[in-house]
Each structure stands twice: as structure tokens, then as C-alpha cells.
Amino acid sequence: MKPKSSEHGWLLPELLKLDDEYQGRWEQWRWTMETGEIPKDIPQTEFLDLGNTQTLQMVKNCLQAIPQGSWGSHSRFIPYFTDYLLYALGHPSITTNPPEPEGCNGAENRFIKALELKLLITCPFDYLGHLLATEGYGKSKAKFYPTPIWTAKAMAVTAVSSATAAPPFHVYEPAMGTGRLALKMSNYGVSLTGWEWDALLVKIASLNFMLYAPYFALPIPSLGGDLVIGNTLTGKGISFIRPSLNYEITSSTPQHPLSNSLVINGIKYENNHTGNQLQGSLF
């Protein structure tokens, strides 16, 4: 797969095309953004318990293609890989082409040739979270132990079955990690407030949401929600999606009002529908 250009969001059309064929979630996100109406049914996505071997190897191939020669651990290049894909998919948090790692001239062209977006879309899983966990990321400080997908599924089903309101829900995730529980809840929710203190994990979660859960990746203003780099115990953080938005004291109250527009891939989406309210909140 070769990029048509290095512009912000150049890979988004390919994602939308694949999503239209296999999931349909981005089209529903667009419809909700334009009409302000809450959907009654969410296209269901079945996330793989252990991922797909071919897809995992493809991701490893992309990471191995970034350096010139052998550099050991895959995890060293996951930050660049994540930043570049967020940029290529048009996420508003990264609007400039991230610099290639030192000593890795030409990394962008090399790993893009190895990237097969269709494999990621047709075999949904948290591949980067898996690689971080297997290589011991954060064991000395962050204690990163991602929730197994089958456990996340059981938690989501239990929460939904015991809820007093019907979906769709607003989901609150105080320790989001790479977003595994939120991904399972994306079958029942169209709004997420996710907190995580590790910036890399927030970026990986955002990438997962761009691929599989657009309502969580780019919250619709009238429905609320945000992805926050911060500590839920202190209630202090900063929005990953809107860096000028600071949170203080409580995790549910931003210091500044949310904008009712988003700029995605150069297109400004306005949303003036504020009358709809989600029926419930989980987690």
C-alpha cells in the first residue's frame, strides 16, 4: 500500500471504504453527527480473543521496517507507528507528520509498504496493546496488564444485562489502558469518557477507536465524551482530542466548555443538536 501523499488524513478514505464494506460504523457516526439523532442499533463488531496470526505478523513487519537494520525490541518503534497512523487517518490530535525516529530515514515509506489496513479491519483486535504486554511495557511503573478480550466481553455483557436503562449508553472508563473494555462496550455505547495517565496508551486506544469505534475516537459534542490524559484519583487531566481543554477536581467537569465542532481531515463538522440525551451510563 503506497500513500497518495503525506497529507493529514490521506489514509482515511481507505479506512472509510473498508468500514463501509465490513462494519458500517463510520457511516453511522457521520449520520449521527449530521442529524444529532441517537441511533437505535449499533453495528456489532466481534473482537477476536487472541487476534489473528497473519495480522499480528503484518504489524510486526511494519515495526521491523521502520529502522534500517535490526534494532531489537518491537516496542521501541510503537510510539512512532501509532503517531503516524493517527496522523494518516486524520485524527485531530496529530495534524503534522511526526518526525521519523533518529537513524530511521525513509521509515515512513518502508513501513507503509508493509501495512495492510484490510487485515486490521477484518480481524479486529488490540494488536499494539498485545505487543506492549508481551514485551513487558511499564512493569516497573505503569503496571500495564491489558484485560483479556474474553474477560472484557464478559464484563460488558454483565454490565449491559444488569443495567436499568436500555442502550445506547455513555461509557465511563477510569483506567482505559489501550481501550479493550471500551472496544467491547462500543457494541452498546455511542459515547465514552476514558481516562488514562499514560499518553502512549491513550494514543493506542485512540488508534483502536479510529479503526473500530469512531464514536469513541471522535466524540460527538451533543452526546458528550472525551479521552483524557490524567489521573482519575486527583481528577486532573488534559483532553487528548482537544489539548486546550483542562480538567480539574472532578473527572466529569471540564474547565472550559466543549466546542460543538470537530475538524477531521480538513472538514469541519458542526453539531447544533443538543436536545438528545443518552439513556444511561456504564462503568
Coordinates of C-alpha atoms in Angstrom, one line a residue:
M1 CA 0.0 0.0 0.0
K2 CA 1.6 3.3 -1.1
P3 CA 0.4 6.7 0.2
K4 CA -1.0 9.1 -2.4
S5 CA 0.5 11.9 -0.4
S6 CA 1.8 12.7 3.0
E7 CA -1.1 15.0 3.9
H8 CA -3.0 14.7 7.2
G9 CA -5.8 12.1 6.8
W10 CA -4.5 10.6 3.5
L11 CA -5.4 7.1 4.7
L12 CA -8.9 7.9 6.0
P13 CA -10.7 7.3 2.6
E14 CA -9.3 3.8 2.5
L15 CA -10.5 3.2 6.1
L16 CA -14.0 4.5 5.2
K17 CA -14.1 2.3 2.2
L18 CA -13.2 -0.8 4.2
D19 CA -15.5 0.2 7.1
D20 CA -18.4 0.6 4.7
E21 CA -17.8 -3.0 3.4
Y22 CA -17.1 -4.7 6.7
Q23 CA -18.5 -2.7 9.7
G24 CA -20.6 0.4 8.8
R25 CA -19.7 2.3 11.9
W26 CA -18.2 5.3 10.3
E27 CA -21.3 5.9 8.1
Q28 CA -23.4 5.7 11.2
W29 CA -21.1 8.1 13.0
R30 CA -21.5 10.6 10.1
W31 CA -25.3 10.2 10.2
T32 CA -25.4 10.9 13.9
M33 CA -23.0 13.9 13.6
E34 CA -25.2 15.4 10.9
T35 CA -28.6 14.7 12.3
G36 CA -28.0 14.8 16.1
E37 CA -30.2 11.7 16.4
I38 CA -29.1 8.8 18.6
P39 CA -29.0 5.5 16.7
K40 CA -31.3 2.7 17.9
D41 CA -29.0 0.0 16.7
I42 CA -25.2 -0.1 16.6
P43 CA -23.4 -2.3 14.0
Q44 CA -21.9 -5.1 16.0
T45 CA -18.2 -5.9 15.9
E46 CA -16.8 -9.2 17.2
F47 CA -13.3 -8.7 18.6
L48 CA -11.0 -11.7 18.4
D49 CA -9.9 -13.2 21.7
L50 CA -6.3 -13.7 20.6
G51 CA -6.1 -11.7 17.4
N52 CA -5.1 -13.1 14.0
T53 CA -1.7 -14.6 13.4
Q54 CA -1.3 -13.1 9.9
T55 CA -2.4 -9.7 11.1
L56 CA -0.1 -9.7 14.1
Q57 CA 2.8 -10.7 11.9
M58 CA 1.9 -7.8 9.5
V59 CA 2.1 -5.3 12.4
K60 CA 5.4 -6.8 13.4
N61 CA 6.7 -6.4 9.8
C62 CA 5.7 -2.7 9.9
L63 CA 7.6 -2.1 13.1
Q64 CA 10.6 -4.0 11.8
A65 CA 10.6 -1.9 8.6
I66 CA 10.9 1.4 10.5
P67 CA 14.6 1.1 11.4
Q68 CA 17.4 0.5 8.9
G69 CA 18.7 -2.9 10.1
S70 CA 17.9 -4.8 13.3
W71 CA 17.1 -2.8 16.4
G72 CA 15.8 -5.5 18.8
S73 CA 12.5 -4.8 20.6
H74 CA 9.4 -4.0 18.6
S75 CA 8.1 -1.7 21.3
R76 CA 10.8 0.9 20.7
F77 CA 9.0 1.9 17.5
I78 CA 5.4 1.6 18.6
P79 CA 5.2 5.3 19.5
Y80 CA 6.2 6.4 16.0
F81 CA 4.0 3.8 14.4
T82 CA 1.0 4.9 16.5
D83 CA 1.6 8.7 15.9
Y84 CA 2.0 8.2 12.1
L85 CA -1.2 6.1 11.8
L86 CA -3.2 8.7 13.8
Y87 CA -1.8 11.3 11.5
A88 CA -2.5 9.3 8.4
L89 CA -6.1 8.6 9.5
G90 CA -6.8 12.3 10.2
H91 CA -7.1 12.2 14.0
P92 CA -7.3 15.9 15.2
S93 CA -4.7 15.3 17.9
I94 CA -1.8 14.9 15.4
T95 CA -2.0 17.3 12.5
T96 CA 1.7 17.4 11.5
N97 CA 3.6 14.5 10.0
P98 CA 5.5 13.0 13.0
P99 CA 9.3 13.0 12.6
E100 CA 10.9 9.7 11.8
P101 CA 13.0 8.2 14.7
E102 CA 16.7 9.0 14.7
G103 CA 18.6 6.9 12.3
C104 CA 15.5 5.7 10.5
N105 CA 15.5 7.8 7.4
G106 CA 12.8 6.6 5.0
A107 CA 10.9 4.8 7.7
E108 CA 7.5 6.1 6.5
N109 CA 7.9 4.7 3.1
R110 CA 9.2 1.3 4.3
F111 CA 6.5 0.6 6.9
I112 CA 3.7 1.9 4.7
K113 CA 4.7 -0.7 2.1
A114 CA 4.2 -3.4 4.8
L115 CA 0.9 -2.1 6.0
E116 CA -2.3 -3.9 5.1
L117 CA -5.2 -1.9 6.5
K118 CA -7.7 -4.6 5.4
L119 CA -6.2 -7.1 7.8
L120 CA -6.7 -4.8 10.7
I121 CA -10.3 -4.1 9.8
T122 CA -11.3 -7.7 9.1
C123 CA -9.5 -9.1 12.1
P124 CA -10.4 -6.7 15.0
F125 CA -8.0 -6.8 18.0
D126 CA -5.8 -4.7 20.1
Y127 CA -2.5 -5.7 18.4
L128 CA -0.3 -2.9 19.8
G129 CA -1.5 -3.5 23.3
H130 CA -0.7 -7.2 22.9
L131 CA 2.9 -6.4 21.7
L132 CA 3.4 -4.0 24.6
A133 CA 2.2 -6.6 27.1
T134 CA 4.3 -9.4 25.7
E135 CA 7.4 -7.2 25.9
G136 CA 6.8 -6.1 29.5
Y137 CA 5.9 -2.5 28.8
G138 CA 5.5 -0.5 32.0
K139 CA 6.1 -3.3 34.5
S140 CA 8.4 -1.2 36.6
K141 CA 6.0 1.7 36.9
A142 CA 2.7 1.7 34.9
K143 CA 1.8 -2.0 35.7
F144 CA 0.3 -2.4 32.2
Y145 CA -1.7 -5.6 32.2
P146 CA -4.4 -5.4 29.4
T147 CA -7.7 -7.0 30.1
P148 CA -8.1 -10.2 28.1
I149 CA -10.7 -9.8 25.4
W150 CA -12.9 -12.7 26.7
T151 CA -12.9 -11.0 30.2
A152 CA -13.8 -7.7 28.7
K153 CA -16.7 -9.4 26.8
A154 CA -18.0 -11.0 30.0
M155 CA -17.8 -7.7 31.8
A156 CA -19.6 -5.8 29.1
V157 CA -22.4 -8.4 28.8
T158 CA -22.8 -8.5 32.6
A159 CA -23.0 -4.7 32.8
V160 CA -25.5 -4.3 30.0
S161 CA -27.7 -7.1 31.2
S162 CA -27.9 -5.6 34.7
A163 CA -28.4 -2.0 33.6
T164 CA -31.7 -0.3 34.4
A165 CA -31.7 1.6 31.1
A166 CA -31.5 0.4 27.5
P167 CA -28.6 1.0 25.2
P168 CA -27.0 3.0 23.8
F169 CA -25.1 4.1 26.8
H170 CA -22.5 6.7 27.8
V171 CA -19.5 4.6 28.9
Y172 CA -17.1 5.8 31.6
E173 CA -13.7 4.1 31.8
P174 CA -11.4 5.4 34.6
A175 CA -8.4 3.2 33.7
M176 CA -8.7 2.9 29.9
G177 CA -5.3 1.4 29.0
T178 CA -5.3 0.6 25.3
G179 CA -9.1 0.5 25.3
R180 CA -10.0 -3.2 25.3
L181 CA -13.0 -2.9 27.6
A182 CA -14.2 0.2 25.8
L183 CA -13.9 -1.7 22.5
K184 CA -16.3 -4.3 23.7
M185 CA -18.6 -1.6 25.1
S186 CA -18.6 0.0 21.6
N187 CA -21.3 -2.6 20.7
Y188 CA -23.6 -0.9 23.3
G189 CA -22.4 2.7 23.6
V190 CA -22.0 5.8 21.4
S191 CA -20.2 8.0 23.9
L192 CA -17.1 7.4 26.0
T193 CA -15.3 9.3 28.7
G194 CA -12.0 7.5 29.0
W195 CA -9.2 8.4 31.4
E196 CA -5.6 7.1 31.3
W197 CA -2.4 8.6 32.7
D198 CA 0.0 7.0 30.2
A199 CA 0.0 9.1 27.0
L200 CA 1.2 6.2 24.8
L201 CA -1.7 4.0 25.9
V202 CA -4.2 6.8 25.2
K203 CA -2.8 7.1 21.7
I204 CA -3.0 3.4 21.1
A205 CA -6.6 3.4 22.4
S206 CA -7.4 6.3 20.1
L207 CA -5.9 4.4 17.1
N208 CA -8.0 1.3 18.1
F209 CA -11.1 3.5 18.2
M210 CA -10.3 5.1 14.8
L211 CA -10.2 1.6 13.4
Y212 CA -13.2 0.1 15.2
A213 CA -15.2 2.6 17.2
P214 CA -15.4 6.1 15.7
Y215 CA -17.9 7.3 18.3
F216 CA -15.2 6.9 20.9
A217 CA -12.3 8.2 18.7
L218 CA -14.1 11.4 17.8
P219 CA -16.9 12.1 20.3
I220 CA -20.0 13.8 19.0
P221 CA -20.3 17.1 21.1
S222 CA -24.0 16.8 21.8
L223 CA -23.5 13.3 23.2
G224 CA -20.6 14.2 25.4
G225 CA -17.4 12.2 26.0
D226 CA -13.7 12.7 25.8
L227 CA -10.4 10.9 26.0
V228 CA -8.3 12.3 28.9
I229 CA -4.6 12.0 29.8
G230 CA -4.8 12.3 33.5
N231 CA -5.4 10.7 36.9
T232 CA -8.9 9.9 37.9
L233 CA -7.9 9.8 41.6
T234 CA -7.0 13.5 41.5
G235 CA -9.4 14.5 38.8
K236 CA -6.8 16.4 36.9
G237 CA -6.1 15.9 33.3
I238 CA -6.0 17.2 29.8
S239 CA -8.1 16.3 26.8
F240 CA -6.2 14.3 24.2
I241 CA -8.6 15.3 21.5
R242 CA -8.8 19.0 22.5
P243 CA -5.4 19.8 24.2
S244 CA -6.6 23.2 25.3
L245 CA -9.2 21.6 27.4
N246 CA -8.1 21.0 31.1
Y247 CA -9.9 19.0 33.7
E248 CA -9.8 19.9 37.4
I249 CA -11.2 18.5 40.6
T250 CA -13.7 16.1 39.1
S251 CA -13.3 13.9 36.0
S252 CA -16.7 14.8 34.7
T253 CA -16.5 18.6 34.6
P254 CA -14.1 20.2 32.1
Q255 CA -12.7 23.6 33.0
H256 CA -13.8 25.0 29.6
P257 CA -17.0 24.3 27.6
L258 CA -16.7 21.7 24.8
S259 CA -16.7 23.0 21.3
N260 CA -19.6 22.0 19.2
S261 CA -17.4 21.3 16.2
L262 CA -14.6 19.0 15.1
V263 CA -12.1 19.3 12.3
I264 CA -11.4 15.9 10.7
N265 CA -9.2 15.5 7.7
G266 CA -9.7 19.2 6.9
I267 CA -13.5 19.1 7.1
K268 CA -15.3 21.0 9.9
Y269 CA -18.2 19.1 11.4
E270 CA -20.8 21.3 13.1
N271 CA -23.3 19.8 15.6
N272 CA -26.0 22.1 16.9
H273 CA -28.4 19.3 18.1
T274 CA -28.3 19.5 21.9
G275 CA -31.6 18.1 22.9
N276 CA -30.8 14.4 22.8
Q277 CA -29.6 12.6 26.0
L278 CA -28.2 9.2 26.3
Q279 CA -30.3 6.9 28.5
G280 CA -27.7 5.6 30.8
S281 CA -24.1 5.4 31.9
L282 CA -21.9 2.3 32.4
F283 CA -18.7 1.9 34.4

